[in-house]
Structure formats: structure tokens, C-alpha cells
């Protein structure tokens, strides 16, 4: 599936003409820069990758379309081919420019798209969604630019007719169809915006106004509802840019500005983006900033913003060129983006910044950074170059509910404090008048019983900067003799030293009473207990009620309550 970040082409810019409009841009389009020509070459080199995916069986309903990596015919792969092929067919610098063979393949792919489309205008996302309005909007990311690219070249009427049929049927679905998630509103609205540019229709703009009446889901931190930094935040940013331009609503640029400025503080020293606070499927994934490049470049040029220009340069430096070239169509459609960026200003690399609505505290000191997280069992990460502690967790085998997380993060002086209190009661016989005659346990619930022998457990984690790193003090007390296991979970690929291999568990290591290190290349994280004489007290690293071990090298400190230890990271 190619559910690429949502962006489509503008009606005017494909003509490579000067732009003058509400956005404030006024310029003569420059020649294509060397980096853009390089992206065209990369796309030329990638085109043959579609050949093995093409459906050749003449008896297939989807002949001429394309399968995904598990050999399922689907509209997403097919629309991806259609966009890339149409783009290169219409680009003079491409080796596929006006290729008769490629035009035939474009036509057959367009017929296949109609086979994927239901009479109501929708398509399926075979992974999960059927007769899906949002996924219809996502594939228009490819279909709209394909149509616009082909319009530039004579002799493409057959393909244009097929694609127009798909688009107009899809428009009927978008006018009435529903959504699942907050970002779908803006994906659908952006798709309708692009359709309205092609085929103006007041029914389109009325539907967009219905979604906009709900307001943009941006919190005071500058974060969208889904907090999905590696997936949906850049999708929303791009969608809002499309809508701001196509609907002549410059006020929709403001949430984009706020989100992009916030995201400057969500970048690790190696150029990766913080993902642990997401409430979508990208939570805890590894991702770079490539998906934001179009937005940062567009807004840097619009606002003459030096920090956004610097972020573009960081993205160019840290993201694979092939990944950026995957968004070539965005840049061919808008020559304004070919202009030189404004003078850059230094990016924030030395700060402590709290995002309370997102439940995040970010600490960065040049070459290392840390993220503290509320409502998250992995409540701390620590990055030093490419050596990465991807999570710190602690659990106690306390009535099967001792996995620690904290509802909030409080600042106390120079420290950040997370805490959680638990109770483990026992229950007395139920009152005589509440006894079920049949002895049905479910009809004599705990809520109707008196509690006794109530056990308590309080966990407090205090994080303080010290010695070019952090000190993490962990205090778990209340009921005595409760087994505890603290986890330091490292990203796979490095080398551990100063620890002892667990005798029975793969990827598990025990603190051995000396400082430990985790290294990848020249980057090293050092971790040590304040009291060097302390060692793990037991080997139970999978306590009842704790989360399963992650598939990653993990160092444990085990013990019993009262559990009071301070560990340093540097």
C-alpha cells in the first residue's frame, strides 16, 4: 500500500507561470534546479520496479493494474503507478517523456482503477477499510496529479477520459461519505478542494464547510489530536496547505505554522522524529523528517522563516535522497518551491521544553536528548547520536497491576517528577442481604464487599539533569518485599558492556555492579547506579502483570521494595 502523505497539484502552477495571489508569492519560475533534476533521474530508475507487479492475466478483472507486496490486486499500488507514470510521461527531462508504450500502460492502469471502484465511487483498503471514503481521498493524492500531468500533453484523451470518470465518481463519494479519525476530515477536504479546482461544484465546497465547522484539532502545544508525528501530522499539514491555497483561506496556514514550529522541538540529534507520544500506529516507531519536507519548504518560502529553512537543510542532510524524490510530483507542480530558501537561522538544539497537553517533556543538549512521557509505560527515552535507549520501564509484581506509568509530569525545581499510587485490597464476606440464592459469584461483586488488609504501593520517578546527562531516581515503597524489575531497553544493533547475560532469557542482561555502556559506532551511552555496590537481586525479569519484554537488548535492575535507586545516563 502507498498511502503517501496527502498532497495534490494546483491548477495554475502546472503551467509553469508566474504566481501572484493571496499567499503573497510573486516570482518568475526559475529553471529546474540540479536537485530536482536528480529527483527526476531517481524516479526514472525506479519505474522498472512496477513491472513485476503488473497484472498480466487477461481474464483478471483488474488486468493492467498492479498488486502489492503480498500479490493482492489493489488500487493503492495501481494509483501509485498511474501517478508516477503520468508524471514522467509529461516531464521533458525524463527518459519516459511521451513514451507511447508508457501511455498504453497508463490507459490500462486507468481502466483497472475503474474496476477497483464501486458504483458509489469508493474503493477498498484491503488491510482494514471497505467502501472507504477516506481511502478514496488518499488515492486521489495520486489520481488528481496524474490527470493534471496528462492534460499537459496532446494525445492523452483516452487516459484522461478514464481518469475523469474515476474522479467524478469519487467526488460523489466524498460529498456524502463518512470518516473514522480526525485527520480523515482534512484528507477528504483536501481531496475535495483539488476536485473543485478541476470541476467547480458548490456541493464540493459545502461539504468542506461542514468539516471545517468542527474546527482544526490543534491543542495549545501546537499538536494535532492524534499526536502522530511519523504519519498523520505531516498529512494534516499538507492537507491544510492544499485547502488554504485552493479555498483562498490563508487562515488555514496558521495551524500548519504552529505544528511545524512545535515539531522543531521533536527532533533527535540524528534527525529522527519523536514518536513515543503518538496515539496511532506510529507510536514508538523509528522515523525521519522526510514526510515534513514539502511543508517546511513551502512555509519557509511563504513566511521567509529561517528556522524552517534550516529544518529543510537538516532534512536534506539526514534523509535518503530516494525518499525525498518520492514526493517529486509536489515539486514539479509548484515552481515556487524551486526557489532558494531564505537565510537559515539556528535550530533549537539546547533546551528544556514541556508540552503539557501532549504529556511530553523534551530535554536536549546538543548531541544528546531525552523525552519524558506521561500515560506511557515507556516513560523515558535517551538518544546520543545513533546510540539509543528507546525506553525505560519499571514494574512491580503488585496484584498484577504494577506496571508503572504516570498521569502527569510535574516540575519541581530543576527536576521532573512522575508518580503513581496503587492499592491491593482483600475482600470480606458479602452482607447477608446481598447473597445470591444460587451462589452466583458475578451477582455478589467486589463493589458490595468490605475491604481489608489493604496493601499500598507508591512509585515516584524523579529526573534531574546532571553531568552532561540525566539522573533518574526511582523510589517504590509501601508494601515491603514486592519484586521489582527496572528495564533499560536499547535499540537493536549496538554492543553492551559492563553487564551480565541473563542465564535463561534472550536479549536480557543484568546490571552487574559496575558501570555499563551501549555503543553504536562512535556513539556511546553510559549508565551507572549511584551506589556501585548494588547488583540485581533476583532473575525474574518478566513479572506478573508487567508488559512483555520487547524484542530488543534490555538491561535489568531487579530487587524488592523498598526499591530506592538512582541511575545515571550520559
Coordinates of C-alpha atoms in Angstrom, one line a residue:
X1 CA 0.0 0.0 0.0
X2 CA 1.2 3.5 -0.8
X3 CA -0.8 5.7 1.5
X4 CA 1.6 8.5 1.0
X5 CA 1.2 11.9 2.7
X6 CA -1.7 13.7 1.2
X7 CA -0.8 16.4 -1.4
X8 CA -2.1 17.2 -4.8
X9 CA -1.3 19.5 -7.6
X10 CA -2.6 23.1 -8.0
X11 CA -4.4 24.0 -11.2
X12 CA -2.2 27.0 -12.0
X13 CA 1.3 26.0 -11.2
X14 CA 1.5 23.1 -13.6
X15 CA 1.5 25.7 -16.4
X16 CA 4.9 26.9 -15.0
X17 CA 3.7 30.5 -14.9
X18 CA 4.4 33.4 -12.6
X19 CA 2.3 33.3 -9.4
X20 CA 0.6 36.2 -7.9
X21 CA -2.1 35.6 -5.3
X22 CA -3.4 35.7 -1.8
X23 CA -0.4 33.6 -0.5
X24 CA 1.9 36.6 -1.1
X25 CA 4.2 34.8 -3.6
X26 CA 5.3 36.8 -6.6
X27 CA 8.0 35.5 -8.8
X28 CA 9.1 34.2 -12.2
X29 CA 9.6 30.5 -12.1
X30 CA 13.3 29.6 -12.1
X31 CA 14.9 26.9 -14.2
X32 CA 14.7 23.4 -12.6
X33 CA 17.5 23.2 -10.0
X34 CA 20.0 20.4 -10.1
X35 CA 18.5 18.6 -7.1
X36 CA 15.1 18.5 -8.9
X37 CA 16.7 17.0 -12.0
X38 CA 18.4 14.5 -9.7
X39 CA 15.0 13.5 -8.3
X40 CA 13.7 13.0 -11.9
X41 CA 16.6 10.7 -12.6
X42 CA 15.8 8.7 -9.4
X43 CA 12.2 8.3 -10.4
X44 CA 13.2 7.1 -13.9
X45 CA 15.4 4.5 -12.2
X46 CA 12.5 3.4 -10.0
X47 CA 9.9 2.9 -12.8
X48 CA 11.0 -0.6 -13.7
X49 CA 10.2 -1.8 -10.1
X50 CA 6.5 -1.7 -11.1
X51 CA 6.9 -4.3 -14.0
X52 CA 6.9 -7.4 -11.7
X53 CA 3.7 -6.2 -10.0
X54 CA 1.7 -5.7 -13.2
X55 CA -1.4 -7.9 -13.6
X56 CA -1.0 -9.6 -17.0
X57 CA -3.8 -12.2 -16.8
X58 CA -6.3 -11.1 -19.5
X59 CA -9.0 -13.0 -17.6
X60 CA -8.5 -10.9 -14.5
X61 CA -11.0 -8.2 -13.7
X62 CA -8.0 -6.0 -12.8
X63 CA -5.8 -6.7 -15.8
X64 CA -3.4 -3.8 -16.4
X65 CA -3.5 -2.9 -12.7
X66 CA -0.9 -3.7 -10.0
X67 CA -0.5 -5.9 -7.0
X68 CA 1.0 -5.1 -3.6
X69 CA 3.9 -6.8 -2.0
X70 CA 1.7 -9.8 -1.0
X71 CA 0.4 -10.1 -4.5
X72 CA -3.1 -8.7 -3.9
X73 CA -4.5 -6.5 -6.7
X74 CA -5.2 -3.1 -5.1
X75 CA -6.0 0.5 -6.1
X76 CA -3.2 2.0 -4.0
X77 CA -0.3 0.3 -5.9
X78 CA -2.2 0.9 -9.2
X79 CA -2.8 4.6 -8.4
X80 CA 0.9 4.9 -7.4
X81 CA 1.9 3.6 -10.8
X82 CA -0.6 5.8 -12.6
X83 CA 0.8 9.0 -10.9
X84 CA 4.5 8.2 -11.4
X85 CA 4.0 7.1 -15.0
X86 CA 1.9 10.1 -15.9
X87 CA 4.4 12.5 -14.2
X88 CA 7.4 11.1 -16.1
X89 CA 5.5 10.8 -19.3
X90 CA 4.8 14.6 -19.1
X91 CA 8.3 15.7 -17.9
X92 CA 10.7 16.7 -20.6
X93 CA 13.8 15.7 -18.6
X94 CA 12.6 12.1 -18.1
X95 CA 13.7 9.2 -20.3
X96 CA 9.9 8.3 -20.3
X97 CA 8.8 11.6 -21.8
X98 CA 6.0 11.0 -24.3
X99 CA 6.7 7.2 -24.4
X100 CA 4.0 5.6 -26.5
X101 CA 4.5 2.3 -24.6
X102 CA 4.1 4.0 -21.3
X103 CA 0.9 5.8 -22.4
X104 CA -0.6 2.4 -23.2
X105 CA 0.2 1.2 -19.7
X106 CA -1.3 4.4 -18.3
X107 CA -4.5 3.7 -20.1
X108 CA -4.7 0.1 -18.9
X109 CA -4.0 1.2 -15.3
X110 CA -6.7 3.8 -15.5
X111 CA -9.2 1.1 -16.7
X112 CA -8.1 -1.1 -13.8
X113 CA -8.8 1.8 -11.3
X114 CA -12.4 1.9 -12.6
X115 CA -12.6 -1.9 -11.9
X116 CA -11.5 -1.3 -8.3
X117 CA -14.1 1.5 -7.8
X118 CA -17.6 0.7 -6.6
X119 CA -20.7 2.2 -8.1
X120 CA -20.9 4.6 -5.1
X121 CA -17.4 6.0 -6.0
X122 CA -15.4 4.4 -3.2
X123 CA -12.5 1.9 -3.1
X124 CA -11.2 -0.6 -0.5
X125 CA -8.2 -0.5 1.7
X126 CA -7.7 -4.3 1.8
X127 CA -5.8 -4.1 5.1
X128 CA -8.9 -2.9 7.0
X129 CA -11.4 -0.5 5.3
X130 CA -14.0 -1.3 2.8
X131 CA -16.2 1.0 0.7
X132 CA -13.9 3.6 2.3
X133 CA -14.4 7.3 1.7
X134 CA -11.1 8.3 3.4
X135 CA -9.1 5.8 1.4
X136 CA -10.8 7.1 -1.8
X137 CA -9.4 10.5 -0.8
X138 CA -6.0 9.1 -0.2
X139 CA -5.8 7.6 -3.7
X140 CA -6.8 10.9 -5.2
X141 CA -3.4 12.0 -4.0
X142 CA -2.2 10.1 -7.0
X143 CA -5.1 10.3 -9.4
X144 CA -5.5 14.1 -9.4
X145 CA -1.9 14.8 -10.3
X146 CA -1.9 12.0 -12.9
X147 CA -4.9 13.8 -14.6
X148 CA -3.1 17.2 -14.4
X149 CA 0.1 15.9 -15.8
X150 CA -1.6 14.2 -18.7
X151 CA -3.5 17.4 -19.5
X152 CA -0.2 19.0 -20.5
X153 CA 0.4 16.5 -23.4
X154 CA -1.7 16.1 -26.6
X155 CA -2.9 12.6 -27.5
X156 CA -3.8 11.6 -24.0
X157 CA -7.6 11.9 -24.4
X158 CA -8.3 8.2 -23.7
X159 CA -6.5 8.1 -20.4
X160 CA -7.9 11.5 -19.4
X161 CA -11.5 10.3 -20.1
X162 CA -11.0 7.2 -17.9
X163 CA -9.4 9.1 -15.1
X164 CA -12.1 11.8 -15.2
X165 CA -14.7 9.1 -14.8
X166 CA -12.9 7.8 -11.7
X167 CA -12.5 11.3 -10.3
X168 CA -16.1 12.4 -10.7
X169 CA -17.5 9.2 -9.2
X170 CA -15.0 9.6 -6.3
X171 CA -16.3 13.2 -5.8
X172 CA -19.8 11.9 -5.3
X173 CA -18.5 9.6 -2.5
X174 CA -16.5 12.4 -0.9
X175 CA -19.6 14.6 -0.7
X176 CA -21.6 12.2 1.4
X177 CA -19.1 9.7 2.9
X178 CA -18.1 9.4 6.5
X179 CA -14.7 9.2 8.2
X180 CA -13.0 7.3 11.1
X181 CA -10.3 9.5 12.5
X182 CA -9.6 13.3 13.0
X183 CA -7.1 13.5 10.1
X184 CA -9.6 12.0 7.7
X185 CA -11.7 15.2 7.8
X186 CA -8.8 17.2 6.3
X187 CA -7.7 14.4 3.9
X188 CA -11.2 14.3 2.5
X189 CA -11.5 18.1 2.4
X190 CA -8.2 18.5 0.7
X191 CA -9.2 15.9 -2.0
X192 CA -12.5 17.7 -2.5
X193 CA -10.6 21.0 -2.8
X194 CA -8.5 19.6 -5.6
X195 CA -11.6 18.2 -7.3
X196 CA -13.3 21.6 -7.0
X197 CA -10.3 23.2 -8.8
X198 CA -10.7 20.8 -11.7
X199 CA -14.5 20.6 -11.8
X200 CA -16.0 23.5 -9.8
X201 CA -19.1 22.5 -7.9
X202 CA -20.8 24.2 -4.9
X203 CA -21.7 20.8 -3.5
X204 CA -17.9 20.3 -3.0
X205 CA -17.4 23.5 -1.1
X206 CA -20.5 23.0 1.1
X207 CA -19.1 19.6 2.2
X208 CA -15.8 21.1 3.0
X209 CA -17.5 23.8 5.1
X210 CA -19.3 21.1 7.1
X211 CA -15.9 19.6 8.1
X212 CA -14.3 23.0 8.7
X213 CA -17.2 23.9 11.1
X214 CA -15.7 21.3 13.5
X215 CA -12.6 23.5 13.8
X216 CA -9.0 22.3 13.4
X217 CA -8.0 19.8 16.1
X218 CA -4.9 21.7 17.3
X219 CA -4.1 21.9 21.0
X220 CA -2.3 24.8 22.7
X221 CA 1.1 23.0 22.4
X222 CA 0.7 23.1 18.6
X223 CA -0.1 19.3 18.3
X224 CA -2.9 17.7 16.4
X225 CA -5.3 15.3 18.2
X226 CA -3.6 12.1 17.1
X227 CA -0.1 13.3 18.0
X228 CA 1.1 11.2 15.1
X229 CA 4.4 12.7 14.3
X230 CA 5.6 9.9 12.0
X231 CA 2.4 9.6 10.0
X232 CA -0.7 11.8 10.3
X233 CA 0.7 15.2 11.5
X234 CA 2.5 15.8 8.1
X235 CA -0.6 14.5 6.3
X236 CA -2.7 17.1 8.1
X237 CA -0.2 19.9 7.5
X238 CA -0.2 19.1 3.8
X239 CA -3.9 18.9 3.6
X240 CA -4.3 22.3 5.3
X241 CA -1.8 23.8 2.9
X242 CA -3.9 22.5 0.0
X243 CA -7.1 23.8 1.5
X244 CA -5.6 27.2 2.3
X245 CA -4.4 27.7 -1.3
X246 CA -7.3 26.1 -3.1
X247 CA -10.1 27.7 -1.0
X248 CA -8.3 31.0 -0.6
X249 CA -8.4 30.6 3.2
X250 CA -5.0 31.8 4.4
X251 CA -6.1 31.4 8.0
X252 CA -5.6 27.6 7.5
X253 CA -1.8 28.2 7.2
X254 CA -1.8 29.2 10.9
X255 CA -2.2 25.7 12.4
X256 CA 0.4 24.5 9.9
X257 CA 2.8 27.1 11.2
X258 CA 2.1 26.2 14.8
X259 CA 2.6 22.5 14.3
X260 CA 5.8 22.9 12.3
X261 CA 7.3 25.2 14.9
X262 CA 6.4 22.8 17.7
X263 CA 7.9 19.9 15.7
X264 CA 11.3 21.7 15.7
X265 CA 11.5 20.5 19.3
X266 CA 10.6 16.9 18.5
X267 CA 13.7 16.2 16.5
X268 CA 16.6 14.0 17.8
X269 CA 20.2 14.9 17.1
X270 CA 20.4 12.3 14.4
X271 CA 17.4 13.8 12.5
X272 CA 14.8 11.3 13.7
X273 CA 11.4 12.4 15.0
X274 CA 10.0 11.7 18.5
X275 CA 7.1 9.2 18.1
X276 CA 6.5 7.8 21.5
X277 CA 3.6 10.2 22.4
X278 CA 1.6 9.2 19.3
X279 CA -1.8 7.6 19.9
X280 CA -1.8 6.0 16.4
X281 CA 0.0 3.0 14.9
X282 CA 3.3 5.0 14.5
X283 CA 3.7 5.1 18.3
X284 CA 7.3 4.2 19.1
X285 CA 8.3 3.7 15.5
X286 CA 11.6 4.9 14.0
X287 CA 11.0 7.7 11.5
X288 CA 12.9 10.6 10.0
X289 CA 11.6 14.0 8.9
X290 CA 11.3 13.4 5.2
X291 CA 7.5 13.5 5.3
X292 CA 7.6 17.1 6.5
X293 CA 9.9 18.4 3.8
X294 CA 7.3 19.8 1.5
X295 CA 5.6 21.6 4.4
X296 CA 8.7 23.1 5.8
X297 CA 9.9 24.3 2.4
X298 CA 6.5 25.7 1.4
X299 CA 6.1 27.6 4.7
X300 CA 9.8 28.7 4.8
X301 CA 9.3 30.4 1.4
X302 CA 5.9 31.7 2.3
X303 CA 6.9 33.2 5.6
X304 CA 10.6 33.8 4.9
X305 CA 11.2 31.7 8.0
X306 CA 14.9 31.0 8.7
X307 CA 14.2 28.2 11.2
X308 CA 12.0 26.3 8.8
X309 CA 14.7 26.8 6.1
X310 CA 17.3 25.3 8.5
X311 CA 14.9 22.3 9.1
X312 CA 14.8 21.8 5.3
X313 CA 18.6 21.7 5.2
X314 CA 18.6 19.2 8.1
X315 CA 16.1 17.0 6.3
X316 CA 18.2 17.1 3.1
X317 CA 21.3 16.1 5.2
X318 CA 19.7 13.3 7.3
X319 CA 17.1 11.7 4.9
X320 CA 17.8 9.4 2.0
X321 CA 17.6 11.3 -1.3
X322 CA 15.4 8.4 -2.7
X323 CA 12.8 9.1 0.0
X324 CA 12.6 12.8 -0.8
X325 CA 12.4 12.0 -4.5
X326 CA 9.2 10.1 -3.8
X327 CA 7.5 13.5 -3.5
X328 CA 8.7 14.7 -6.9
X329 CA 5.1 15.4 -8.1
X330 CA 4.6 18.0 -5.3
X331 CA 7.6 19.9 -6.6
X332 CA 7.0 19.7 -10.3
X333 CA 3.5 21.1 -9.8
X334 CA 4.8 24.2 -8.0
X335 CA 7.8 26.1 -9.4
X336 CA 7.8 28.4 -6.4
X337 CA 9.4 25.6 -4.4
X338 CA 12.4 25.6 -6.8
X339 CA 13.5 29.0 -5.4
X340 CA 16.4 29.2 -2.9
X341 CA 15.4 29.0 0.7
X342 CA 15.6 32.1 2.8
X343 CA 18.7 32.6 5.0
X344 CA 18.6 30.0 7.8
X345 CA 18.5 30.6 11.5
X346 CA 19.9 28.2 14.1
X347 CA 17.6 25.3 15.0
X348 CA 16.8 24.8 18.7
X349 CA 19.4 22.3 20.0
X350 CA 19.7 23.3 23.6
X351 CA 16.5 23.4 25.6
X352 CA 14.1 22.0 28.2
X353 CA 10.6 22.4 26.9
X354 CA 7.3 21.0 28.3
X355 CA 4.3 20.2 26.1
X356 CA 1.7 19.6 28.8
X357 CA -1.3 19.0 26.5
X358 CA 0.7 16.2 24.8
X359 CA 2.1 14.9 28.1
X360 CA 5.7 15.3 26.9
X361 CA 8.8 17.0 28.2
X362 CA 11.7 17.4 25.8
X363 CA 15.3 17.9 27.1
X364 CA 18.1 18.5 24.5
X365 CA 21.7 19.4 25.0
X366 CA 23.3 19.5 21.5
X367 CA 24.4 15.9 20.9
X368 CA 22.0 14.1 23.3
X369 CA 18.4 14.4 24.1
X370 CA 15.7 12.8 26.2
X371 CA 11.9 12.6 26.1
X372 CA 9.8 12.2 29.2
X373 CA 6.3 10.8 28.7
X374 CA 3.1 10.7 30.8
X375 CA 0.5 8.0 30.4
X376 CA 3.2 5.8 28.9
X377 CA 4.8 2.6 30.3
X378 CA 8.0 3.6 28.5
X379 CA 8.3 6.9 30.3
X380 CA 11.8 7.9 29.3
X381 CA 14.0 7.7 26.2
X382 CA 17.6 8.9 25.8
X383 CA 19.3 9.4 22.4
X384 CA 23.0 10.1 22.0
X385 CA 23.7 10.1 18.2
X386 CA 22.8 6.7 17.0
X387 CA 23.1 5.0 20.4
X388 CA 19.6 5.0 21.6
X389 CA 17.8 4.0 24.9
X390 CA 14.4 3.6 23.3
X391 CA 12.6 3.1 26.6
X392 CA 12.9 2.9 30.3
X393 CA 10.2 0.9 32.2
X394 CA 9.7 -0.3 35.7
X395 CA 7.2 -2.8 37.1
X396 CA 6.4 -4.4 40.4
X397 CA 4.5 -7.7 40.8
X398 CA 1.9 -5.9 42.9
X399 CA -1.5 -7.7 42.4
X400 CA -0.9 -8.0 38.7
X401 CA -1.1 -4.2 38.1
X402 CA 2.3 -2.9 39.0
X403 CA 3.4 -1.6 35.6
X404 CA 4.4 2.0 36.2
X405 CA 3.2 4.9 34.3
X406 CA 2.3 8.4 35.4
X407 CA -0.8 10.5 34.6
X408 CA 1.2 13.7 34.6
X409 CA 4.8 15.1 34.7
X410 CA 5.3 17.8 37.4
X411 CA 8.2 20.2 37.5
X412 CA 9.7 20.6 41.0
X413 CA 12.7 22.9 41.0
X414 CA 15.1 21.6 38.4
X415 CA 13.6 18.1 38.4
X416 CA 10.7 16.5 36.7
X417 CA 8.6 14.1 38.8
X418 CA 6.3 11.2 37.7
X419 CA 4.3 9.2 40.2
X420 CA 1.6 6.5 40.7
X421 CA -0.2 5.1 43.7
X422 CA -1.8 1.7 43.8
X423 CA -3.9 -0.3 46.3
X424 CA -4.3 -4.0 46.6
X425 CA -7.2 -4.9 48.9
X426 CA -8.7 -8.2 50.1
X427 CA -12.5 -8.6 50.4
X428 CA -14.7 -9.7 53.2
X429 CA -17.9 -11.9 53.0
X430 CA -20.7 -10.1 51.4
X431 CA -23.6 -8.8 53.5
X432 CA -26.3 -11.4 54.2
X433 CA -29.0 -9.4 52.4
X434 CA -26.8 -9.3 49.2
X435 CA -26.1 -13.1 49.0
X436 CA -27.3 -14.6 45.7
X437 CA -29.5 -17.6 46.4
X438 CA -27.8 -19.5 43.6
X439 CA -24.3 -18.6 44.8
X440 CA -23.6 -16.8 41.5
X441 CA -20.2 -15.0 42.1
X442 CA -20.9 -12.4 39.5
X443 CA -24.1 -11.3 41.3
X444 CA -22.0 -10.7 44.5
X445 CA -19.4 -8.3 43.2
X446 CA -16.4 -6.9 45.0
X447 CA -18.0 -3.5 45.0
X448 CA -20.6 -4.8 47.5
X449 CA -17.9 -6.2 49.9
X450 CA -15.9 -4.6 52.6
X451 CA -12.2 -4.3 52.1
X452 CA -9.5 -5.4 54.5
X453 CA -5.7 -5.9 54.7
X454 CA -5.3 -3.1 52.1
X455 CA -1.8 -3.1 50.6
X456 CA -0.4 0.1 49.1
X457 CA 2.4 0.9 46.7
X458 CA 3.7 4.3 45.7
X459 CA 6.2 4.8 42.9
X460 CA 8.0 8.0 42.3
X461 CA 10.4 8.7 39.5
X462 CA 12.5 11.9 39.6
X463 CA 14.5 13.0 36.6
X464 CA 17.2 15.6 37.0
X465 CA 19.9 16.9 34.7
X466 CA 23.5 16.2 35.9
X467 CA 26.9 15.5 34.5
X468 CA 26.0 16.0 30.8
X469 CA 23.1 13.7 31.1
X470 CA 20.4 12.6 33.5
X471 CA 20.0 11.2 36.9
X472 CA 16.8 9.1 37.4
X473 CA 15.8 8.4 41.0
X474 CA 13.3 5.6 41.5
X475 CA 11.5 5.2 44.8
X476 CA 9.0 2.4 45.1
X477 CA 7.7 1.9 48.7
X478 CA 4.7 0.9 50.8
X479 CA 4.2 -2.8 51.0
X480 CA 7.6 -4.5 51.6
X481 CA 9.1 -7.4 49.7
X482 CA 7.4 -6.8 46.4
X483 CA 9.6 -7.9 43.5
X484 CA 10.6 -5.1 41.1
X485 CA 12.3 -5.0 37.7
X486 CA 13.6 -1.9 36.1
X487 CA 14.2 -2.1 32.3
X488 CA 16.7 -0.2 30.1
X489 CA 15.6 -1.1 26.6
X490 CA 18.1 -0.2 23.8
X491 CA 17.5 -0.1 20.1
X492 CA 19.0 -3.2 18.4
X493 CA 22.3 -3.0 16.6
X494 CA 24.7 -1.9 19.2
X495 CA 27.1 -3.5 21.8
X496 CA 26.6 -3.8 25.5
X497 CA 29.4 -3.9 28.0
X498 CA 29.6 -4.0 31.8
X499 CA 26.6 -6.2 32.2
X500 CA 25.9 -9.9 32.8
X501 CA 23.9 -12.0 30.4
X502 CA 20.7 -13.4 31.8
X503 CA 21.1 -17.2 32.1
X504 CA 17.7 -18.1 30.6
X505 CA 16.4 -15.1 28.6
X506 CA 17.5 -14.0 25.2
X507 CA 18.3 -10.3 24.8
X508 CA 18.2 -9.9 28.6
X509 CA 21.1 -8.6 30.7
X510 CA 21.5 -7.8 34.4
X511 CA 23.3 -4.9 36.0
X512 CA 26.4 -6.4 37.5
X513 CA 27.6 -3.8 40.0
X514 CA 29.8 -1.8 37.5
X515 CA 29.0 1.0 35.0
X516 CA 27.6 -0.2 31.7
X517 CA 27.8 1.1 28.2
X518 CA 25.8 0.7 25.0
X519 CA 27.7 1.7 21.8
X520 CA 26.9 2.0 18.1
X521 CA 29.9 3.2 16.1
X522 CA 31.4 6.2 17.9
X523 CA 28.3 6.9 19.9
X524 CA 28.1 5.5 23.4
X525 CA 25.5 5.8 26.2
X526 CA 26.9 5.2 29.7
X527 CA 24.7 4.1 32.5
X528 CA 25.6 3.5 36.2
X529 CA 24.0 3.2 39.6
X530 CA 24.8 5.8 42.2
X531 CA 25.7 3.0 44.6
X532 CA 28.1 0.9 42.6
X533 CA 27.8 -2.0 45.0
X534 CA 24.2 -2.7 44.1
X535 CA 23.5 -5.7 41.8
X536 CA 20.3 -7.3 40.6
X537 CA 18.8 -9.1 43.5
X538 CA 16.8 -11.8 41.5
X539 CA 16.4 -13.0 37.9
X540 CA 12.7 -12.6 37.5
X541 CA 12.6 -10.1 34.7
X542 CA 9.0 -10.9 33.5
X543 CA 6.9 -10.1 36.5
X544 CA 3.2 -10.9 36.6
X545 CA 1.2 -8.0 35.3
X546 CA 4.1 -6.4 33.6
X547 CA 4.3 -5.8 29.8
X548 CA 6.0 -8.4 27.8
X549 CA 9.7 -7.9 27.1
X550 CA 10.5 -6.0 23.9
X551 CA 12.4 -7.6 21.1
X552 CA 15.5 -5.5 21.9
X553 CA 18.6 -5.8 24.1
X554 CA 17.4 -5.0 27.6
X555 CA 19.3 -4.4 30.8
X556 CA 17.5 -5.1 34.1
X557 CA 18.0 -4.0 37.6
X558 CA 15.9 -6.2 39.9
X559 CA 15.2 -6.0 43.6
X560 CA 12.4 -5.8 46.2
X561 CA 10.6 -3.0 47.8
X562 CA 11.5 -0.7 49.3
X563 CA 13.3 -0.1 46.0
X564 CA 15.3 3.1 46.0
X565 CA 18.0 3.5 43.4
X566 CA 19.4 6.3 41.3
X567 CA 20.8 5.5 37.8
X568 CA 22.7 8.0 35.6
X569 CA 22.6 8.3 31.9
X570 CA 25.3 10.2 30.0

